[in-house]
JSON list of C-alpha atoms (C1' of nucleotides) in Angstrom, two decimals:
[
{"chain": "A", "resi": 1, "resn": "UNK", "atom": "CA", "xyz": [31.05, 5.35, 41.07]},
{"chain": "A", "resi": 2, "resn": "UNK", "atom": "CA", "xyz": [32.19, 8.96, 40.44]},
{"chain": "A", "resi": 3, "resn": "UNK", "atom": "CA", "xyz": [32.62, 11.99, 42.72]},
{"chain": "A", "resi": 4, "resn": "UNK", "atom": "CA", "xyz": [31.01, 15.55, 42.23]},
{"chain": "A", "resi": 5, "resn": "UNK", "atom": "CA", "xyz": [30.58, 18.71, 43.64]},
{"chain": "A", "resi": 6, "resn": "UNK", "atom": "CA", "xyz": [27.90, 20.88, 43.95]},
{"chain": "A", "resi": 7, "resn": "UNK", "atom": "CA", "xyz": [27.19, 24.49, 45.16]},
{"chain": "A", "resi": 8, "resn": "UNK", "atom": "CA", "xyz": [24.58, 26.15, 46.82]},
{"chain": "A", "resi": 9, "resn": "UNK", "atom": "CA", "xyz": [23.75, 29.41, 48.87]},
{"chain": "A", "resi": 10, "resn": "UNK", "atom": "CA", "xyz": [22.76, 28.42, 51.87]},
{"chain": "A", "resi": 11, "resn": "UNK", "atom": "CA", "xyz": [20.04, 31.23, 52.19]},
{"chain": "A", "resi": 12, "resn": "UNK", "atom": "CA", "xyz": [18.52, 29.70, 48.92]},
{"chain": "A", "resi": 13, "resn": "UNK", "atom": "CA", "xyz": [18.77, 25.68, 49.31]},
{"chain": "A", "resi": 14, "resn": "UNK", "atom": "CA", "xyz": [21.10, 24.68, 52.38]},
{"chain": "A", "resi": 15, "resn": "UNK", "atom": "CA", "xyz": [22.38, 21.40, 53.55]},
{"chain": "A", "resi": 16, "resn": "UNK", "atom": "CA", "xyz": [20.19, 21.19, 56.47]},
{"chain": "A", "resi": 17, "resn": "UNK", "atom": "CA", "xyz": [17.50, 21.61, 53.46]},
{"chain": "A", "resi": 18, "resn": "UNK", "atom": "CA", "xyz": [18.51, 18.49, 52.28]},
{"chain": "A", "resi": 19, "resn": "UNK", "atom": "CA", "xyz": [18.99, 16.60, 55.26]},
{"chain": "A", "resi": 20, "resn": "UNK", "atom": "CA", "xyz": [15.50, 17.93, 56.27]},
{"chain": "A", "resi": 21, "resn": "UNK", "atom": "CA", "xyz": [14.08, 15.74, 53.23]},
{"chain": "A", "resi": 22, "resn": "UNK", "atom": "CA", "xyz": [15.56, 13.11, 54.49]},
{"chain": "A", "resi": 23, "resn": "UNK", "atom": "CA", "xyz": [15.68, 9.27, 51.91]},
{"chain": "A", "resi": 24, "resn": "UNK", "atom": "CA", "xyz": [13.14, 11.16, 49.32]},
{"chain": "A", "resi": 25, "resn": "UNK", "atom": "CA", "xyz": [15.96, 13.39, 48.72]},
{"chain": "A", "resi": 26, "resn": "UNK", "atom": "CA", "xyz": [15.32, 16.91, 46.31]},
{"chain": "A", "resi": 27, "resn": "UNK", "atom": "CA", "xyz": [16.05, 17.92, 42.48]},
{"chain": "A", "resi": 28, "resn": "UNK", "atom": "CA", "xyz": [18.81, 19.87, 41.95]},
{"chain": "A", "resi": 29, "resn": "UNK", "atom": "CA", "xyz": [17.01, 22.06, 39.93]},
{"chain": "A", "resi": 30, "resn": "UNK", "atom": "CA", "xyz": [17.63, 26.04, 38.69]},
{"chain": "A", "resi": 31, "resn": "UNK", "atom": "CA", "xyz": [20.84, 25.30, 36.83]},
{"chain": "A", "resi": 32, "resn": "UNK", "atom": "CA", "xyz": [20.88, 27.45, 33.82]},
{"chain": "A", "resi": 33, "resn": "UNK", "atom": "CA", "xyz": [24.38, 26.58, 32.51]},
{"chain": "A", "resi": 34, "resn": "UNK", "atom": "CA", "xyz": [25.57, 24.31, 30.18]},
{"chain": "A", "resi": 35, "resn": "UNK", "atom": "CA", "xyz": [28.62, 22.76, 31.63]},
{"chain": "A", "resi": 36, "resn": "UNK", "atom": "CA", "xyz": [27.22, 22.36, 34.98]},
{"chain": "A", "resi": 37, "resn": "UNK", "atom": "CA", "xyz": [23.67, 20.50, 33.13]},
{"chain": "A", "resi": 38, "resn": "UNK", "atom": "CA", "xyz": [26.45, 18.53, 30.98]},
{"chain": "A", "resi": 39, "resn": "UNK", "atom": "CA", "xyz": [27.71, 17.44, 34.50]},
{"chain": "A", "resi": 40, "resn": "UNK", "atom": "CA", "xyz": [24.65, 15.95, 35.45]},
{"chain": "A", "resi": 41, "resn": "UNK", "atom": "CA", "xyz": [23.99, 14.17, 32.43]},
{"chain": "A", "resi": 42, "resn": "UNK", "atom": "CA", "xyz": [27.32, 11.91, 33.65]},
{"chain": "A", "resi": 43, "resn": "UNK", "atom": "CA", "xyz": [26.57, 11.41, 36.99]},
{"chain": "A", "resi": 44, "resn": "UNK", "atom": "CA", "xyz": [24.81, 7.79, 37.64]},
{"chain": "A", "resi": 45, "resn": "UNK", "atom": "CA", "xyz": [22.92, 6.17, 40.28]},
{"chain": "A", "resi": 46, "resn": "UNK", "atom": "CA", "xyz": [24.85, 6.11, 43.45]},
{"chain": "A", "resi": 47, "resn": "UNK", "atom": "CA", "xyz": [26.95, 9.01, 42.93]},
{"chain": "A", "resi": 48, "resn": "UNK", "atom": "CA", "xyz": [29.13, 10.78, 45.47]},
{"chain": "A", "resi": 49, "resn": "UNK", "atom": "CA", "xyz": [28.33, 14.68, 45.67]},
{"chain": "A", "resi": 50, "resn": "UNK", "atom": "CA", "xyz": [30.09, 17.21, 47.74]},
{"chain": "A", "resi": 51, "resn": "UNK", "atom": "CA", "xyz": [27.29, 19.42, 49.41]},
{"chain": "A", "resi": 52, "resn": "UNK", "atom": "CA", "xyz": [29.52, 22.87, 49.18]},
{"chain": "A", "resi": 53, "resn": "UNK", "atom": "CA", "xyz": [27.87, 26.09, 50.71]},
{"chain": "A", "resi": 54, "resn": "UNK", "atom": "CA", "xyz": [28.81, 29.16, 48.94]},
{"chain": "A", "resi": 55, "resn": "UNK", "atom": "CA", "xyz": [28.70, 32.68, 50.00]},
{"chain": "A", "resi": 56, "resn": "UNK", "atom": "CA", "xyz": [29.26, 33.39, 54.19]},
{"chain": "A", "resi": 57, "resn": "UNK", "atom": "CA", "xyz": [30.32, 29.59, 54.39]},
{"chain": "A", "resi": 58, "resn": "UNK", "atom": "CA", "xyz": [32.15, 28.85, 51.66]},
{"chain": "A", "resi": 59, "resn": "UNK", "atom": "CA", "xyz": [32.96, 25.11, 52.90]},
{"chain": "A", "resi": 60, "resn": "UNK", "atom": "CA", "xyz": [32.19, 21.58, 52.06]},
{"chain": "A", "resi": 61, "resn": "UNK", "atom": "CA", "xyz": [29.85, 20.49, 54.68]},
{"chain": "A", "resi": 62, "resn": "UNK", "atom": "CA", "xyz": [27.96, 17.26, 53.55]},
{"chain": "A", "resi": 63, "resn": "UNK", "atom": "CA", "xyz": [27.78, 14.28, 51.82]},
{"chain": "A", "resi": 64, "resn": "UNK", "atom": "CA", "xyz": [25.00, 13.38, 49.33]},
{"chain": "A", "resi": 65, "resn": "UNK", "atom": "CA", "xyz": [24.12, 10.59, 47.15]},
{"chain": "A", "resi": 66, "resn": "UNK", "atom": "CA", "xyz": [22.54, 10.28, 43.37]},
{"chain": "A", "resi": 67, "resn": "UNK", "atom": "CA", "xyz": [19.47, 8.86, 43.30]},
{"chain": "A", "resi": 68, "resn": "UNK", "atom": "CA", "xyz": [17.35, 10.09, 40.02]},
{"chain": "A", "resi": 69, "resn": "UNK", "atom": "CA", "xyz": [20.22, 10.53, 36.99]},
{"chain": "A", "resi": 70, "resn": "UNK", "atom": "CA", "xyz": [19.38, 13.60, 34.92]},
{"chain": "A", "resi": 71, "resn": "UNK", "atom": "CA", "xyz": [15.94, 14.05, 34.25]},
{"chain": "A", "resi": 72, "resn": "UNK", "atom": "CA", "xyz": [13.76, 17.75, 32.93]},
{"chain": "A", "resi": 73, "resn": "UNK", "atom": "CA", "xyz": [14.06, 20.57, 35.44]},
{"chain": "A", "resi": 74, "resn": "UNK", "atom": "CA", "xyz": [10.56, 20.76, 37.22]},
{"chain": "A", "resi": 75, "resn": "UNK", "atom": "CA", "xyz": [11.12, 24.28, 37.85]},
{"chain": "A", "resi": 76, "resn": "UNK", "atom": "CA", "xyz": [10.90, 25.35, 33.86]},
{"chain": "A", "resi": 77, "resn": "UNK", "atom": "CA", "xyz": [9.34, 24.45, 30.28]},
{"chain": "A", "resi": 78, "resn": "UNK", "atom": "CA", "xyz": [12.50, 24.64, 28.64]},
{"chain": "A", "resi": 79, "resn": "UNK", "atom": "CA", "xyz": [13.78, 21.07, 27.78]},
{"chain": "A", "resi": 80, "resn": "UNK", "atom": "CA", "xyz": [17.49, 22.20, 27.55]},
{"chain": "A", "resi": 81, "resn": "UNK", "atom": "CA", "xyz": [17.69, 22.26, 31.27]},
{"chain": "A", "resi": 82, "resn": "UNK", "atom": "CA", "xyz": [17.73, 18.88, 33.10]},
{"chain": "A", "resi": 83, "resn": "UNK", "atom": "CA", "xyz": [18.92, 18.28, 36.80]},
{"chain": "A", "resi": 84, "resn": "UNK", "atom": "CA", "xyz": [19.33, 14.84, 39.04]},
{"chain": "A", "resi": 85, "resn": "UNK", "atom": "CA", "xyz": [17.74, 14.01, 42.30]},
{"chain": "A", "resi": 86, "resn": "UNK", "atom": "CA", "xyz": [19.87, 14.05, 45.77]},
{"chain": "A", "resi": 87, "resn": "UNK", "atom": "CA", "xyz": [19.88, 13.02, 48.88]},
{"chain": "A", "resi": 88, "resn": "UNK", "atom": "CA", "xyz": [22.19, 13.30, 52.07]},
{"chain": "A", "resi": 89, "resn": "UNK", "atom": "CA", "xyz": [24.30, 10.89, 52.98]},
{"chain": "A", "resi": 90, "resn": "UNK", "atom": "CA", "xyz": [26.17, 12.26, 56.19]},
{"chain": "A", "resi": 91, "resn": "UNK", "atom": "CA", "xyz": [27.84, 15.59, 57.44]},
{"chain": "A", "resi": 92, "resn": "UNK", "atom": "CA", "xyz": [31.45, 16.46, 57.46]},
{"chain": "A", "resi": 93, "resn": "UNK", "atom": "CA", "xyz": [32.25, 16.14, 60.96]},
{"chain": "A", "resi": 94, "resn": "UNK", "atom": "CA", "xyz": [34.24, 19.12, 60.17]},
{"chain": "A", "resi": 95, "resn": "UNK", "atom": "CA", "xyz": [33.46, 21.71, 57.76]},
{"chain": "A", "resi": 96, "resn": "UNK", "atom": "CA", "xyz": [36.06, 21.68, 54.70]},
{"chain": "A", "resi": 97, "resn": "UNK", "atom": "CA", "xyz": [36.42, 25.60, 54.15]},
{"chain": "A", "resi": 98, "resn": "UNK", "atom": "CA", "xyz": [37.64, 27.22, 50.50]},
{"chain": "A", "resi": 99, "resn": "UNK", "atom": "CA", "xyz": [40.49, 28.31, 52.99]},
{"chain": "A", "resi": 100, "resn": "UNK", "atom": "CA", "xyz": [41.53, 25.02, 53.71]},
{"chain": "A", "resi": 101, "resn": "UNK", "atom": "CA", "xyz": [41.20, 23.66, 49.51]},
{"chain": "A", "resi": 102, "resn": "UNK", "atom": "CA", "xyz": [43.53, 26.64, 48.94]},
{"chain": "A", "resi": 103, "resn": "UNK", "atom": "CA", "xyz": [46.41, 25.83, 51.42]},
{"chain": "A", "resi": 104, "resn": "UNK", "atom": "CA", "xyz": [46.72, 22.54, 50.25]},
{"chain": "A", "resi": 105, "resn": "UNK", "atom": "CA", "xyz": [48.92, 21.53, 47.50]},
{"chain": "A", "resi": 106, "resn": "UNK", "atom": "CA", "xyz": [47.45, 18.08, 46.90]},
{"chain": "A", "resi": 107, "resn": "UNK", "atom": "CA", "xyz": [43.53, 20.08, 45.81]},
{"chain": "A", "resi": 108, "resn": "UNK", "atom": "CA", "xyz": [45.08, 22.51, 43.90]},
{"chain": "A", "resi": 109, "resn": "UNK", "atom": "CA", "xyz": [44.13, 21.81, 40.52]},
{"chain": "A", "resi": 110, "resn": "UNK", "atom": "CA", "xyz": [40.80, 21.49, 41.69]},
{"chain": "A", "resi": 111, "resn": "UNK", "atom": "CA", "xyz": [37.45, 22.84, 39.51]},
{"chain": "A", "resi": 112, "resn": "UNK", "atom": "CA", "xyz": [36.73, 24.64, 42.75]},
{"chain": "A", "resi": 113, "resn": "UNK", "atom": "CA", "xyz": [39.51, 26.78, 42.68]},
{"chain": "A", "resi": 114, "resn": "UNK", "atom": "CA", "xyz": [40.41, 26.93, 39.42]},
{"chain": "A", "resi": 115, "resn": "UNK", "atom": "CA", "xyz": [37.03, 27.91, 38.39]},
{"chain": "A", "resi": 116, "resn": "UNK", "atom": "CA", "xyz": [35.36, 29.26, 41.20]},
{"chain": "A", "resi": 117, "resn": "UNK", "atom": "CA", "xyz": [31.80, 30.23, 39.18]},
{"chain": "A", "resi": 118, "resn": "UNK", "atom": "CA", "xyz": [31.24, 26.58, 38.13]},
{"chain": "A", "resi": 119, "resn": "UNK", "atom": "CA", "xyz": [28.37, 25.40, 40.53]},
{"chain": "A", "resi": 120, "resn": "UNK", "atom": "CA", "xyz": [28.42, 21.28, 39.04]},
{"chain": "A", "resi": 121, "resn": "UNK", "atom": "CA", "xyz": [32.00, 20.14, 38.69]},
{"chain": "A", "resi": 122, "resn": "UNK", "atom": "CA", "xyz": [33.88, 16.72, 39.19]},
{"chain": "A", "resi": 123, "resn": "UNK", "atom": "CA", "xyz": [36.09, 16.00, 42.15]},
{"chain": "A", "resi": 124, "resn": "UNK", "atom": "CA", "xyz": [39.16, 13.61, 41.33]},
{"chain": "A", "resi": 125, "resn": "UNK", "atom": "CA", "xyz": [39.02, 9.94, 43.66]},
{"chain": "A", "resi": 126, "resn": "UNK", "atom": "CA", "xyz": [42.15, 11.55, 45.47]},
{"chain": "A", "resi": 127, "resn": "UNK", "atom": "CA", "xyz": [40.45, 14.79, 46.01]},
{"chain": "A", "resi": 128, "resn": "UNK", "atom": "CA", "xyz": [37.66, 13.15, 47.37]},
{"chain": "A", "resi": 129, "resn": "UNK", "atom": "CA", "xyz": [39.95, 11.09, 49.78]},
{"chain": "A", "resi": 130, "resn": "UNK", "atom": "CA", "xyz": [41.74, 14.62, 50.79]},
{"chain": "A", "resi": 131, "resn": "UNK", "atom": "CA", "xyz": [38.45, 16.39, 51.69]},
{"chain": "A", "resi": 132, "resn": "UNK", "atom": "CA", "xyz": [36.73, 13.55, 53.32]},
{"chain": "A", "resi": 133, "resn": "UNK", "atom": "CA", "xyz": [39.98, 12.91, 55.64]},
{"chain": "A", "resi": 134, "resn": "UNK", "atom": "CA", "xyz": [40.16, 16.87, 56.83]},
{"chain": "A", "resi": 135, "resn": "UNK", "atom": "CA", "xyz": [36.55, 16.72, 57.54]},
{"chain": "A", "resi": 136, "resn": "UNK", "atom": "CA", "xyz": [36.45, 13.96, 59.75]},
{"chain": "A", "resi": 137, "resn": "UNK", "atom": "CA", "xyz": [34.38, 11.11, 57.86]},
{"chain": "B", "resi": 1, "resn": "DG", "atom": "C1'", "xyz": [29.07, 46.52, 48.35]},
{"chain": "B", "resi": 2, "resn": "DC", "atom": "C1'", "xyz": [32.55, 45.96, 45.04]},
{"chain": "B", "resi": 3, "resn": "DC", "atom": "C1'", "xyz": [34.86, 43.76, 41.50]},
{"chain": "B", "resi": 4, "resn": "DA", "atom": "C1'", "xyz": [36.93, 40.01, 38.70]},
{"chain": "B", "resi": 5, "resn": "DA", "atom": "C1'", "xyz": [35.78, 36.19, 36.01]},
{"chain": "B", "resi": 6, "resn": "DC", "atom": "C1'", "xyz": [33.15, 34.43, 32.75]},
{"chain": "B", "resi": 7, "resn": "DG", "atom": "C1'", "xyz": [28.91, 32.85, 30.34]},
{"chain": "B", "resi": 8, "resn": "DT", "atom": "C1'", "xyz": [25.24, 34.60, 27.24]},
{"chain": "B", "resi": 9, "resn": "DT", "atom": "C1'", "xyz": [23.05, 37.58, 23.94]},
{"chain": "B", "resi": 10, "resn": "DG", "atom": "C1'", "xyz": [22.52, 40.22, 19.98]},
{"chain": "B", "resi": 11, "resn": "DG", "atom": "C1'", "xyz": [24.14, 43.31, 16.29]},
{"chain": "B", "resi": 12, "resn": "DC", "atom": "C1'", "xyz": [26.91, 43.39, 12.47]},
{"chain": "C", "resi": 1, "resn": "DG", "atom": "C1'", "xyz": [31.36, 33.87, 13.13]},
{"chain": "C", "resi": 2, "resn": "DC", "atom": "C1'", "xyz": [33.10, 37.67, 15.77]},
{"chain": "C", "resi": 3, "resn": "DC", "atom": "C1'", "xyz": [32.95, 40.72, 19.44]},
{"chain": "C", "resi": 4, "resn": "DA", "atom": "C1'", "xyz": [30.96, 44.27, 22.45]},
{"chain": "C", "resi": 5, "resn": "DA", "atom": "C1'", "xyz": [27.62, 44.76, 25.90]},
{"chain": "C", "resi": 6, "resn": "DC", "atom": "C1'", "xyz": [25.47, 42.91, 29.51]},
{"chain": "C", "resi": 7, "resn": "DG", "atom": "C1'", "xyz": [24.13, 39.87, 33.40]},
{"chain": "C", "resi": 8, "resn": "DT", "atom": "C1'", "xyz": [25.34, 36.65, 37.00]},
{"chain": "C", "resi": 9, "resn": "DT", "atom": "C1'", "xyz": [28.19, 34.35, 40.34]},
{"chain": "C", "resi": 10, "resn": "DG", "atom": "C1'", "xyz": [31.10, 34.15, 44.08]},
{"chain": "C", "resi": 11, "resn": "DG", "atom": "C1'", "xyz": [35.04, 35.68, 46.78]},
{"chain": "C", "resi": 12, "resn": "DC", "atom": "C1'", "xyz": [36.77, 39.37, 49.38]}
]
DNA sequence: GCCAACGTTGGC
DNA sequence: GCCAACGTTGGC
């Protein structure tokens, strides 16, 4: 099993979104980049994702699971763009802010901070461990 | 609202 | 195949 992490403005597709759709779970569709689709093409059944809220929250606040590997994007007729299915697993008990990423040594080669526009990016089994251990789960 | 970073597009 | 112009994202 690997470990993700995916973005998402809250005003556009929130966690609560995706708790709201409870085991069906939602596409992760609208991705229009290349690395972030090549991302998805990796992850497998099962998956660990980091639910990470961009803009006013900028924090990891949930847990979600794979449960469709890549697949075509429903939202478009162009086959280069694929996205997987999600669903949420559990909340942080405590939000994991960018803040918080940044003032610790152990995350700091992270693809979160070191590139901050990637919205699909891998999360190292130790930086998993990190996160889920300052936000309570 | 601004700006830096960076991915994409299109002309040459 | 290069590079300038442009558009988008995300942090501040």
């Amino acid at each position: 099993m690997r470990y993700w992490l995916m973005k998402s403005e809250p005003d556009a597709f929130s966690w609560g979104g995706l708790v709201a759709k409870g085991a069906a779970g939602e596409e992760w569709d609208g991705v229009r980049n290349y690395q972030a689709r090549n991302m998805m093409r990796e992850m497998g059944m099962g998956d660990r994702v980091f639910f990470y809220h961009s803009q006013s929250d900028k924090a990891v606040v949930g847990i979600a699971e794979v449960i469709a590997t890549a697949h075509p994007d429903s939202t478009t007729d162009d086959p280069r763009w694929e996205c997987v299915d999600v669903r949420a697993v559990a909340p942080l008990k405590q939000p994991v802010t960018l803040e918080m990423c940044k003032a610790d040594p152990r995350l700091s080669e992270m693809a979160l901070l070191k590139q901050a526009r990637l919205s699909v990016q891998p999360v190292r089994p130790e930086e998993w461990a990190v996160i889920c251990d300052m936000g309570g789960v």
